[in-house]
């Protein structure tokens, strides 16, 4: 086994313990959920027993995570800078852990359109939080007022539009791949 393998194994052991503790579970509770003995689990966490793939799969399921998440190594790209689009007043960050997902920060100064024909509908999901000010979300036939720190999540197949109420507001939106593609097409039109 190489030093890299030892480091990965140590990381996985720490994650197993951290996830167990975060759930508020004792060794006994996780052992019961994973159908392994408490002593086996203790030896796994303490490095006194080799990690076996079948046990990792079972432990990942019991901890409500995936094997990929349990064994993934840290990326060197921890800090990323945004792509700034001055023409549309946005900053964009791609999410490496979720390819196709984009985070957008936008300053809104105009109210949402009065004309329902100007609302968009497209495949995907969006999530947004108001960072400052008050936003108005037009969604289907509904009108939702979102204050600072309030969030909304919705399927984008519902016609929707967002704007500011009585002055500028800033929103942070998270778009899945389909929603982001639709927004990029709309911005280029």
N, CA and C of each residue as an Amber inpcrd file, in Angstrom:
protein
   567
   0.8500000  -1.1790000   0.0000000   0.0000000   0.0000000   0.0000000
   0.8950000   1.2410000   0.0000000   0.5200000   2.2400000  -0.7870000
   1.3180000   3.4550000  -0.8910000   0.8800000   4.4650000   0.1670000
   1.6740000   5.5310000   0.2870000   1.3350000   6.5740000   1.2430000
  -0.0080000   7.2090000   0.8720000  -0.2610000   7.3870000  -0.4170000
  -1.5390000   7.9380000  -0.8660000  -2.7130000   7.0760000  -0.4470000
  -2.5350000   5.7360000  -0.5330000  -3.5890000   4.8150000  -0.1000000
  -3.8230000   4.9330000   1.3980000  -2.7290000   5.0450000   2.1610000
  -2.8470000   5.1980000   3.6150000  -3.5970000   6.4730000   3.9720000
  -3.3040000   7.5660000   3.2390000  -3.9640000   8.8430000   3.5140000
  -5.4500000   8.7580000   3.1840000  -5.7860000   8.1100000   2.0670000
  -7.1920000   7.9640000   1.6890000  -7.9230000   7.1070000   2.7130000
  -7.3030000   6.0120000   3.1190000  -7.9370000   5.1370000   4.1020000
  -8.1630000   5.8740000   5.4200000  -7.1920000   6.6590000   5.8380000
  -7.3330000   7.4470000   7.0560000  -8.4670000   8.4640000   6.9220000
  -8.5680000   9.1030000   5.7550000  -9.6320000  10.0700000   5.4990000
 -10.9960000   9.3940000   5.5700000 -11.1270000   8.2240000   4.9540000
 -12.3970000   7.5010000   4.9520000 -12.7870000   7.1260000   6.3810000
 -11.8440000   6.6730000   7.1650000 -12.1200000   6.3110000   8.5610000
 -12.6280000   7.5270000   9.3450000 -11.9770000   8.6720000   9.1190000
 -12.4050000   9.9030000   9.8030000 -13.8040000  10.3090000   9.3690000
 -14.1090000  10.1510000   8.0830000 -15.4430000  10.4970000   7.5870000
 -16.5090000   9.5930000   8.1940000 -16.2290000   8.3120000   8.2750000
 -17.1930000   7.3760000   8.8640000 -17.5120000   7.8100000  10.2900000
 -16.4640000   8.0720000  11.0610000 -16.6760000   8.4860000  12.4520000
 -17.4060000   9.8250000  12.5150000 -16.9800000  10.7930000  11.6970000
 -17.6020000  12.1170000  11.7220000 -19.0810000  12.0490000  11.3350000
 -19.4050000  11.2490000  10.3240000 -20.8060000  11.1090000   9.9220000
 -21.6240000  10.4250000  11.0180000 -21.0290000   9.4370000  11.6690000
 -21.7220000   8.7490000  12.7640000 -21.9990000   9.7240000  13.9020000
 -20.9890000  10.4860000  14.2830000 -21.1270000  11.4440000  15.3830000
 -22.1300000  12.5420000  15.0100000 -22.0760000  13.0110000  13.7540000
 -23.0010000  14.0580000  13.3050000 -24.4580000  13.5900000  13.3970000
 -24.6900000  12.2930000  13.2080000 -26.0430000  11.7440000  13.3230000
 -26.4440000  11.5530000  14.7890000 -25.4510000  11.6850000  15.6850000
 -25.7260000  11.4620000  17.0990000 -25.8130000   9.9870000  17.4470000
 -25.1620000   9.1390000  16.6130000 -25.2440000   7.6970000  16.8090000
 -24.0380000   7.1760000  17.5620000 -24.2700000   6.2020000  18.4080000
 -23.1890000   5.4780000  19.0810000 -22.6120000   4.4630000  18.0950000
 -21.4760000   3.8750000  18.4630000 -20.9300000   2.7720000  17.6650000
 -21.9720000   1.6690000  17.5300000 -22.6590000   1.3990000  18.6190000
 -23.6610000   0.3390000  18.6260000 -24.7820000   0.6170000  17.6130000
 -25.2390000   1.8680000  17.5570000 -26.3320000   2.2180000  16.6420000
 -25.9050000   2.0580000  15.1830000 -24.7390000   2.5950000  14.8030000
 -24.2970000   2.4520000  13.4180000 -24.0170000   0.9910000  13.0920000
 -23.4320000   0.2690000  14.0130000 -23.1620000  -1.1530000  13.7780000
 -24.4710000  -1.8990000  13.4960000 -25.5080000  -1.5880000  14.2610000
 -26.8090000  -2.2290000  14.0570000 -27.3570000  -1.8710000  12.6740000
 -27.2900000  -0.5910000  12.3020000 -27.8240000  -0.1370000  11.0130000
 -27.0440000  -0.7290000   9.8280000 -25.7500000  -0.9610000  10.0230000
 -24.9030000  -1.4810000   8.9400000 -24.7680000  -2.9990000   8.9860000
 -25.3770000  -3.6240000   9.9790000 -25.3090000  -5.0830000  10.1480000
 -23.8710000  -5.5810000  10.2660000 -23.0750000  -4.8720000  11.0570000
 -21.7240000  -5.3250000  11.4070000 -21.6270000  -5.3120000  12.9240000
 -20.6450000  -6.0070000  13.4400000 -20.5140000  -6.0140000  14.8920000
 -19.9370000  -4.6800000  15.3630000 -20.2470000  -4.3580000  16.6040000
 -19.7450000  -3.1110000  17.1880000 -18.2160000  -3.1230000  17.2500000
 -17.6250000  -4.2620000  17.5690000 -16.1630000  -4.3420000  17.6440000
 -15.5360000  -4.1640000  16.2600000 -16.1860000  -4.7080000  15.2130000
 -15.6780000  -4.5260000  13.8520000 -15.7070000  -3.0510000  13.4820000
 -16.8130000  -2.3830000  13.7530000 -16.9310000  -0.9580000  13.4480000
 -15.8880000  -0.1470000  14.2170000 -15.6960000  -0.4780000  15.4660000
 -14.6880000   0.2260000  16.2700000 -13.3000000   0.0460000  15.6720000
 -12.9670000  -1.1690000  15.2520000 -11.6530000  -1.4290000  14.6500000
 -11.5140000  -0.7200000  13.3000000 -12.6050000  -0.6240000  12.5460000
 -12.5630000   0.1080000  11.2730000 -12.2700000   1.5750000  11.5440000
 -13.0060000   2.1830000  12.4640000 -12.8120000   3.6050000  12.7630000
 -11.4150000   3.8830000  13.3200000 -10.8570000   2.9460000  14.0760000
  -9.5510000   3.1510000  14.7240000  -8.3630000   2.6880000  13.8920000
  -8.6210000   2.1560000  12.7070000  -7.5280000   1.7340000  11.8420000
  -6.9300000   0.3930000  12.2090000  -7.6040000  -0.3760000  13.0240000
  -7.0970000  -1.6790000  13.4270000  -7.6210000  -2.7890000  12.5310000
  -8.4680000  -2.4380000  11.5900000  -9.0070000  -3.4100000  10.6360000
  -8.9850000  -2.7780000   9.2530000  -8.6130000  -3.5710000   8.2740000
  -8.5960000  -3.0820000   6.8880000  -9.9930000  -2.7720000   6.4040000
 -10.0770000  -1.7580000   5.5850000 -11.3600000  -1.4050000   4.9910000
 -11.6370000  -2.3440000   3.8210000 -12.7910000  -2.9410000   3.8180000
 -13.2040000  -3.8160000   2.7200000 -14.2980000  -3.1110000   1.9300000
 -14.2820000  -3.2770000   0.6170000 -15.2350000  -2.5930000  -0.2430000
 -16.6800000  -2.8980000   0.1470000 -16.9880000  -4.1580000   0.4330000
 -18.3690000  -4.5030000   0.7770000 -18.8070000  -3.8170000   2.0670000
 -17.8880000  -3.6760000   3.0240000 -18.2300000  -2.9740000   4.2650000
 -18.4120000  -1.4790000   4.0180000 -17.5940000  -0.9080000   3.1280000
 -17.7270000   0.5150000   2.8290000 -19.0820000   0.8140000   2.1930000
 -19.5150000  -0.0550000   1.2830000 -20.8160000   0.1300000   0.6460000
 -21.9190000   0.0780000   1.7050000 -21.8490000  -0.9090000   2.5810000
 -22.8440000  -1.0650000   3.6360000 -22.8270000   0.1260000   4.5870000
 -21.6420000   0.5740000   4.9710000 -21.5360000   1.7320000   5.8710000
 -22.0330000   3.0100000   5.1950000 -21.7150000   3.1850000   3.9190000
 -22.1860000   4.3720000   3.1990000 -23.7130000   4.4080000   3.2010000
 -24.3400000   3.2800000   2.9070000 -25.8150000   3.2360000   2.9120000
 -26.3670000   3.5450000   4.2960000 -25.7660000   2.9510000   5.3090000
 -26.2420000   3.1690000   6.6790000 -26.0810000   4.6260000   7.1000000
 -25.0600000   5.2850000   6.5740000 -24.8050000   6.6880000   6.9120000
 -25.5280000   7.6480000   5.9690000 -26.3530000   7.1110000   5.0760000
 -27.1250000   7.8930000   4.1160000 -26.2260000   8.7690000   3.2420000
 -25.1790000   8.1500000   2.7240000 -24.2820000   8.8150000   1.7880000
 -23.9690000   7.8270000   0.6750000 -23.1160000   8.2210000  -0.2410000
 -22.7230000   7.3110000  -1.3210000 -21.2750000   6.8890000  -1.1090000
 -20.9100000   5.8100000  -1.7500000 -19.5310000   5.3560000  -1.6920000
 -18.6130000   6.4220000  -2.2820000 -19.0430000   7.0450000  -3.3810000
 -18.2440000   8.1130000  -3.9980000 -17.9610000   9.2310000  -3.0150000
 -18.9740000   9.6630000  -2.2800000 -18.7830000  10.7490000  -1.3250000
 -17.8970000  10.3140000  -0.1630000 -17.9840000   9.0640000   0.1970000
 -17.1900000   8.5600000   1.3110000 -15.7030000   8.5050000   0.9650000
 -15.3780000   8.2120000  -0.3030000 -13.9660000   8.0240000  -0.6710000
 -13.3820000   9.1580000  -1.5090000 -14.1960000  10.1800000  -1.8640000
 -13.6470000  11.2350000  -2.7190000 -12.5240000  11.9790000  -2.0050000
 -11.5330000  12.3510000  -2.7850000 -10.4080000  13.0980000  -2.2310000
 -10.6620000  14.5850000  -2.4130000 -10.0390000  15.3740000  -1.5850000
 -10.2240000  16.8250000  -1.6410000  -9.6500000  17.3790000  -2.9350000
 -10.3290000  18.3660000  -3.4650000  -9.8680000  19.0300000  -4.6720000
  -8.9190000  20.1540000  -4.3040000  -7.9680000  20.4360000  -5.1850000
  -7.0680000  21.5560000  -4.9460000  -7.7790000  22.8850000  -5.1810000
  -8.8870000  22.8560000  -5.9350000  -9.6090000  24.0760000  -6.2550000
 -10.6910000  24.3380000  -5.2220000 -10.2960000  24.7350000  -4.0370000
 -11.2530000  25.0070000  -2.9670000 -11.9070000  26.3620000  -3.1820000
 -11.1230000  27.3600000  -3.5420000 -11.6250000  28.7100000  -3.7340000
 -11.7020000  29.0000000  -5.2250000 -12.8630000  29.4750000  -5.6770000
 -13.0210000  29.8440000  -7.0820000 -13.5090000  31.2800000  -7.1740000
 -13.1940000  31.9140000  -8.2590000 -13.6280000  33.2860000  -8.5010000
 -14.7920000  33.2770000  -9.4740000 -15.6540000  34.2830000  -9.3810000
 -16.8090000  34.3040000 -10.2800000 -16.4500000  34.7900000 -11.6690000
 -17.3120000  34.4270000 -12.6040000 -17.2780000  35.0040000 -13.9410000
 -18.2530000  36.1740000 -13.8800000 -17.7710000  37.3630000 -14.1890000
 -18.6060000  38.5560000 -14.0680000 -19.1810000  38.9230000 -15.4270000
 -20.4890000  39.0990000 -15.4560000 -21.1990000  39.4940000 -16.6660000
 -21.8180000  40.8620000 -16.3960000 -21.0600000  41.9040000 -16.7100000
 -21.5100000  43.2660000 -16.4500000 -22.7410000  43.6480000 -17.2430000
 -22.8910000  43.0960000 -18.4400000 -24.0360000  43.4280000 -19.2820000
 -25.3520000  42.9880000 -18.6560000 -25.3280000  41.8790000 -17.9140000
 -26.5500000  41.3730000 -17.2770000 -26.5410000  41.5670000 -15.7700000
 -25.4970000  42.2120000 -15.2440000 -25.4170000  42.4780000 -13.8080000
 -25.3440000  41.2250000 -12.9580000 -24.6010000  40.2170000 -13.4330000
 -24.5180000  38.9620000 -12.6900000 -23.0820000  38.5380000 -12.4370000
 -22.9280000  37.7210000 -11.4210000 -21.6960000  36.9790000 -11.1660000
 -22.0990000  35.5150000 -11.1600000 -21.2870000  34.6470000 -11.7910000
 -21.5980000  33.2210000 -11.8750000 -20.4500000  32.3820000 -11.3370000
 -20.8240000  31.3360000 -10.6090000 -19.8580000  30.3440000 -10.1610000
 -20.3770000  28.9720000 -10.5800000 -19.5250000  28.1580000 -11.1700000
 -19.8980000  26.7710000 -11.4760000 -19.6330000  25.9380000 -10.2260000
 -20.4650000  24.9630000  -9.9670000 -20.2810000  24.0830000  -8.8110000
 -19.6010000  22.8040000  -9.2860000 -18.3640000  22.6080000  -8.8820000
 -17.5890000  21.4420000  -9.3390000 -18.1950000  20.1240000  -8.8770000
 -18.7630000  20.1230000  -7.6800000 -19.3130000  18.8720000  -7.1500000
 -20.5920000  18.4630000  -7.8670000 -21.2660000  19.4150000  -8.4910000
 -22.5070000  19.1420000  -9.2170000 -22.3710000  19.7240000 -10.6170000
 -21.6860000  19.0310000 -11.5190000 -21.4960000  19.5750000 -12.8660000
 -22.8250000  20.0000000 -13.4890000 -22.7910000  21.1610000 -14.1020000
 -24.0010000  21.6860000 -14.7130000 -24.7770000  22.6150000 -13.8050000
 -24.4930000  22.5730000 -12.5090000 -25.1640000  23.4550000 -11.5700000
 -24.3720000  24.7500000 -11.4690000 -25.0860000  25.8640000 -11.4790000
 -24.4560000  27.1730000 -11.4470000 -25.0720000  28.0130000 -10.3490000
 -24.2370000  28.7980000  -9.6790000 -24.6850000  29.7590000  -8.6770000
 -24.5540000  31.1450000  -9.2980000 -25.6060000  31.9440000  -9.2130000
 -25.6100000  33.2760000  -9.8140000 -26.0200000  34.3020000  -8.7620000
 -25.2490000  35.3750000  -8.6780000 -25.6140000  36.5110000  -7.8310000
 -26.0270000  37.6380000  -8.7610000 -27.2010000  38.2150000  -8.4860000
 -27.7200000  39.2280000  -9.3890000 -28.3590000  40.3680000  -8.5980000
 -28.1280000  41.5710000  -9.0800000 -28.7530000  42.7650000  -8.5060000
 -29.9360000  43.1110000  -9.3900000 -31.1110000  43.1630000  -8.7990000
 -32.3330000  43.4730000  -9.5290000 -32.7780000  44.8800000  -9.1650000
 -33.1560000  45.6550000 -10.1640000 -33.6170000  47.0240000  -9.9070000
 -35.0230000  47.2530000 -10.4320000 -35.4780000  46.4350000 -11.3590000
 -36.7940000  46.5960000 -11.9750000 -37.7930000  45.6240000 -11.3440000
 -39.0720000  46.0140000 -11.2910000 -40.0870000  45.0680000 -10.8160000
 -40.2800000  43.9580000 -11.8470000 -40.9120000  42.8660000 -11.4480000
 -41.1700000  41.8060000 -12.4310000 -42.1460000  42.3180000 -13.4880000
 -42.1710000  41.6970000 -14.6500000 -43.0590000  42.1800000 -15.7120000
 -44.5330000  42.0490000 -15.3210000 -45.3140000  43.0440000 -15.7350000
 -46.7680000  43.0020000 -15.5050000 -47.4470000  42.0350000 -16.4660000
 -46.8640000  41.8690000 -17.6310000 -47.4390000  41.0450000 -18.6800000
 -47.0590000  39.5740000 -18.4660000 -48.0210000  38.6860000 -18.1960000
 -47.7140000  37.2640000 -18.0030000 -47.0160000  36.6370000 -19.2050000
 -47.1780000  37.2170000 -20.3850000 -46.5240000  36.6760000 -21.5790000
 -45.0100000  36.8340000 -21.4990000 -44.5180000  37.7060000 -20.6280000
 -43.0750000  37.9060000 -20.4910000 -42.4500000  36.9790000 -19.4450000
 -43.2790000  36.1570000 -18.8070000 -42.7540000  35.1800000 -17.8580000
 -42.1960000  33.9970000 -18.6460000 -41.1340000  33.3750000 -18.1140000
 -40.4940000  32.2510000 -18.8080000 -40.8650000  30.9340000 -18.1510000
 -40.8860000  29.8980000 -18.9530000 -41.0350000  28.5240000 -18.4650000
 -40.0420000  27.6790000 -19.2500000 -39.3810000  26.7690000 -18.5650000
 -38.3730000  25.9140000 -19.2080000 -38.0790000  24.7370000 -18.2950000
 -37.4720000  23.6970000 -18.8110000 -37.1220000  22.5490000 -17.9610000
 -36.1350000  22.9620000 -16.8620000 -36.1990000  22.2780000 -15.7380000
 -35.2260000  22.4790000 -14.6740000 -35.8360000  22.8790000 -13.3520000
 -34.9520000  23.2110000 -12.4140000 -35.3330000  23.6860000 -11.0790000
 -34.4560000  24.8710000 -10.7370000 -35.0130000  25.7750000  -9.9500000
 -34.2520000  26.9160000  -9.4600000 -34.4590000  27.0370000  -7.9630000
 -33.4430000  27.5590000  -7.3210000 -33.4880000  27.8860000  -5.9000000
 -32.8870000  29.2680000  -5.7780000 -33.5070000  30.1390000  -5.0120000
 -32.9320000  31.4630000  -4.8330000 -33.1500000  31.9390000  -3.4150000
 -32.2440000  32.7960000  -2.9710000 -32.3510000  33.4340000  -1.6630000
 -32.1270000  34.9270000  -1.8690000 -32.8860000  35.7460000  -1.1480000
 -32.7330000  37.1890000  -1.2280000 -31.6440000  37.6000000  -0.2480000
 -30.5820000  38.2150000  -0.7710000 -29.4670000  38.6630000   0.0610000
 -29.7500000  40.0130000   0.6970000 -30.4260000  40.8860000  -0.0470000
 -30.7940000  42.2010000   0.4940000 -31.9880000  42.7350000  -0.2680000
 -32.7730000  43.5630000   0.3980000 -33.9450000  44.1490000  -0.2290000
 -35.1210000  43.1980000  -0.2390000 -36.0620000  43.5000000  -1.1140000
 -37.2700000  42.6880000  -1.2500000 -37.4540000  42.3340000  -2.7170000
 -37.6810000  41.0590000  -2.9760000 -37.9000000  40.5770000  -4.3440000
 -39.3440000  40.1240000  -4.4830000 -39.8370000  40.2060000  -5.6970000
 -41.1630000  39.6760000  -6.0240000 -40.9560000  38.5430000  -7.0170000
 -41.4530000  37.3690000  -6.6680000 -41.3960000  36.2010000  -7.5380000
 -42.7910000  35.9660000  -8.0900000 -42.9030000  36.0580000  -9.3930000
 -44.1450000  35.7100000 -10.0790000 -43.9770000  34.2530000 -10.4970000
 -44.8890000  33.4010000 -10.0400000 -44.7710000  31.9700000 -10.2940000
 -46.1510000  31.4250000 -10.6230000 -46.3380000  31.0270000 -11.8770000
 -47.6710000  30.5910000 -12.3040000 -48.6340000  31.7440000 -12.1260000
 -49.7100000  31.5200000 -11.3910000 -50.6890000  32.5780000 -11.1140000
 -50.4110000  33.2410000  -9.7640000 -49.3500000  32.8220000  -9.0820000
 -49.0460000  33.3650000  -7.7600000 -48.0350000  34.5010000  -7.7910000
 -48.1180000  35.3310000  -6.7600000 -47.1700000  36.4400000  -6.5810000
 -46.6270000  36.3010000  -5.1680000 -45.2940000  36.1140000  -5.0490000
 -44.6740000  35.8650000  -3.7580000 -43.6920000  36.9900000  -3.4270000
 -43.8050000  37.5040000  -2.2270000 -42.9180000  38.5610000  -1.7380000
 -41.8420000  37.8950000  -0.8920000 -40.5790000  38.0880000  -1.2840000
 -39.4600000  37.4730000  -0.5750000 -38.6040000  38.5650000   0.0570000
 -38.4900000  38.5140000   1.3700000 -37.6800000  39.4660000   2.1230000
 -36.2550000  38.9430000   2.2460000 -35.3590000  39.7950000   2.7350000
 -33.9740000  39.4000000   2.9630000 -33.9300000  38.0990000   3.7700000
 -33.1010000  37.1630000   3.3170000 -32.8650000  35.8480000   3.9160000
 -33.9780000  34.8300000   3.6670000 -35.0180000  35.1960000   2.9470000
 -36.0200000  34.2020000   2.5860000 -35.6160000  33.5620000   1.2580000
 -36.0130000  32.3030000   1.0890000 -35.6290000  31.5420000  -0.0980000
 -36.8720000  30.9700000  -0.7670000 -36.7240000  30.6350000  -2.0350000
 -37.7810000  29.9750000  -2.8030000 -37.1330000  28.9000000  -3.6620000
 -37.8370000  27.7980000  -3.8290000 -37.3870000  26.7260000  -4.7100000
 -38.5890000  26.2940000  -5.5220000 -38.3850000  26.1410000  -6.8300000
 -39.5380000  25.8350000  -7.6680000 -39.1080000  25.1580000  -8.9620000
 -40.0480000  24.3680000  -9.5360000 -39.7940000  23.7920000 -10.8630000
 -39.9900000  24.8880000 -11.8940000 -39.0700000  24.9890000 -12.8200000
 -39.0990000  26.0860000 -13.7760000 -40.0440000  25.8440000 -14.9520000
 -40.7570000  24.7310000 -14.9450000 -41.7940000  24.5330000 -15.9600000
 -42.9870000  25.4380000 -15.6640000 -43.0800000  25.9450000 -14.4300000
 -44.0950000  26.9530000 -14.1200000 -43.6110000  28.2880000 -14.6800000
 -44.4490000  29.0280000 -15.3860000 -44.0170000  30.3410000 -15.8560000
 -43.5840000  31.1870000 -14.6530000 -42.4430000  31.8830000 -14.8000000
 -41.9080000  32.6240000 -13.6670000 -41.1310000  33.8560000 -14.1110000
 -41.0420000  34.7980000 -13.1940000 -40.2350000  36.0050000 -13.3780000
 -39.9360000  36.5410000 -11.9880000 -38.8310000  37.2450000 -11.8580000
 -38.4680000  37.8270000 -10.5700000 -38.0270000  39.2640000 -10.7880000
 -38.3280000  40.0960000  -9.8200000 -37.9290000  41.4960000  -9.8860000
 -37.8550000  42.0880000  -8.4970000 -37.4940000  43.3510000  -8.4430000
 -37.3390000  44.0480000  -7.1700000 -38.6300000  44.7660000  -6.7950000
 -38.8190000  44.9580000  -5.4980000 -39.9410000  45.7520000  -5.0110000
 -39.4010000  46.9950000  -4.3220000 -39.8060000  48.1590000  -4.7840000
 -39.4260000  49.4460000  -4.1820000 -37.9360000  49.5590000  -3.9090000
 -37.1370000  49.4940000  -4.9350000 -35.7000000  49.6550000  -4.7910000
 -34.9560000  48.3910000  -5.1020000 -33.6350000  48.4970000  -5.2210000
 -32.8450000  47.3340000  -5.6330000 -32.8540000  46.2100000  -4.6000000
 -32.6440000  45.0210000  -5.1090000 -32.4460000  43.8650000  -4.2310000
 -31.3780000  42.9790000  -4.8680000 -30.7520000  42.1790000  -4.0450000
 -29.7570000  41.2190000  -4.5380000 -30.2380000  39.8250000  -4.2190000
 -30.1190000  38.9360000  -5.2070000 -30.5190000  37.5530000  -5.0300000
 -29.3700000  36.6320000  -5.4110000 -29.3440000  35.4850000  -4.7960000
 -28.4010000  34.4260000  -5.1250000 -29.2410000  33.2520000  -5.5950000
 -29.0160000  32.8180000  -6.8230000 -29.7960000  31.7220000  -7.3820000
 -28.9290000  30.5280000  -7.7010000 -29.4870000  29.3490000  -7.5420000
 -28.8130000  28.1120000  -7.9260000 -29.6810000  27.4570000  -8.9880000
 -29.0680000  27.1960000 -10.1350000 -29.7680000  26.6550000 -11.2870000
 -29.1980000  25.2990000 -11.6300000 -30.0730000  24.3140000 -11.8520000
 -29.5630000  23.0460000 -12.3460000 -29.2110000  23.2040000 -13.8250000
 -28.6650000  22.1710000 -14.4280000 -28.1560000  22.2360000 -15.8020000
 -29.2230000  22.7380000 -16.7860000 -30.4330000  22.1870000 -16.7120000
 -31.4720000  22.5670000 -17.6620000 -31.8820000  24.0250000 -17.4790000
 -32.0550000  24.4630000 -16.2440000 -32.4630000  25.8490000 -15.9830000
 -31.3670000  26.8180000 -16.4260000 -30.1060000  26.4730000 -16.1680000
 -29.0030000  27.3620000 -16.5490000 -28.9400000  27.5190000 -18.0720000
 -29.0940000  26.3950000 -18.7970000 -29.0690000  26.4550000 -20.2560000
 -30.1490000  27.3940000 -20.7800000 -31.3330000  27.3000000 -20.2190000
 -32.4400000  28.1450000 -20.6600000 -32.1600000  29.6060000 -20.3750000
 -31.5670000  29.9040000 -19.2170000 -31.2390000  31.2920000 -18.8980000
 -30.1430000  31.8270000 -19.8130000 -29.1750000  30.9950000 -20.1450000
 -28.1000000  31.4350000 -21.0410000 -28.6640000  31.7640000 -22.4180000
 -29.5880000  30.9360000 -22.9180000 -30.2090000  31.2140000 -24.2140000
 -30.9960000  32.5190000 -24.1630000 -31.7310000  32.7520000 -23.0730000
 -32.5420000  33.9760000 -22.9460000 -31.6480000  35.2130000 -22.8940000
 -30.4910000  35.1060000 -22.2160000 -29.5830000  36.2460000 -22.1060000
 -28.9420000  36.5830000 -23.4520000 -28.7240000  35.5690000 -24.2860000
 -28.0670000  35.8250000 -25.5690000 -29.0390000  36.3370000 -26.6330000
 -30.3530000  36.1860000 -26.3900000 -31.3640000  36.6750000 -27.3600000
 -31.4470000  38.1830000 -27.3750000
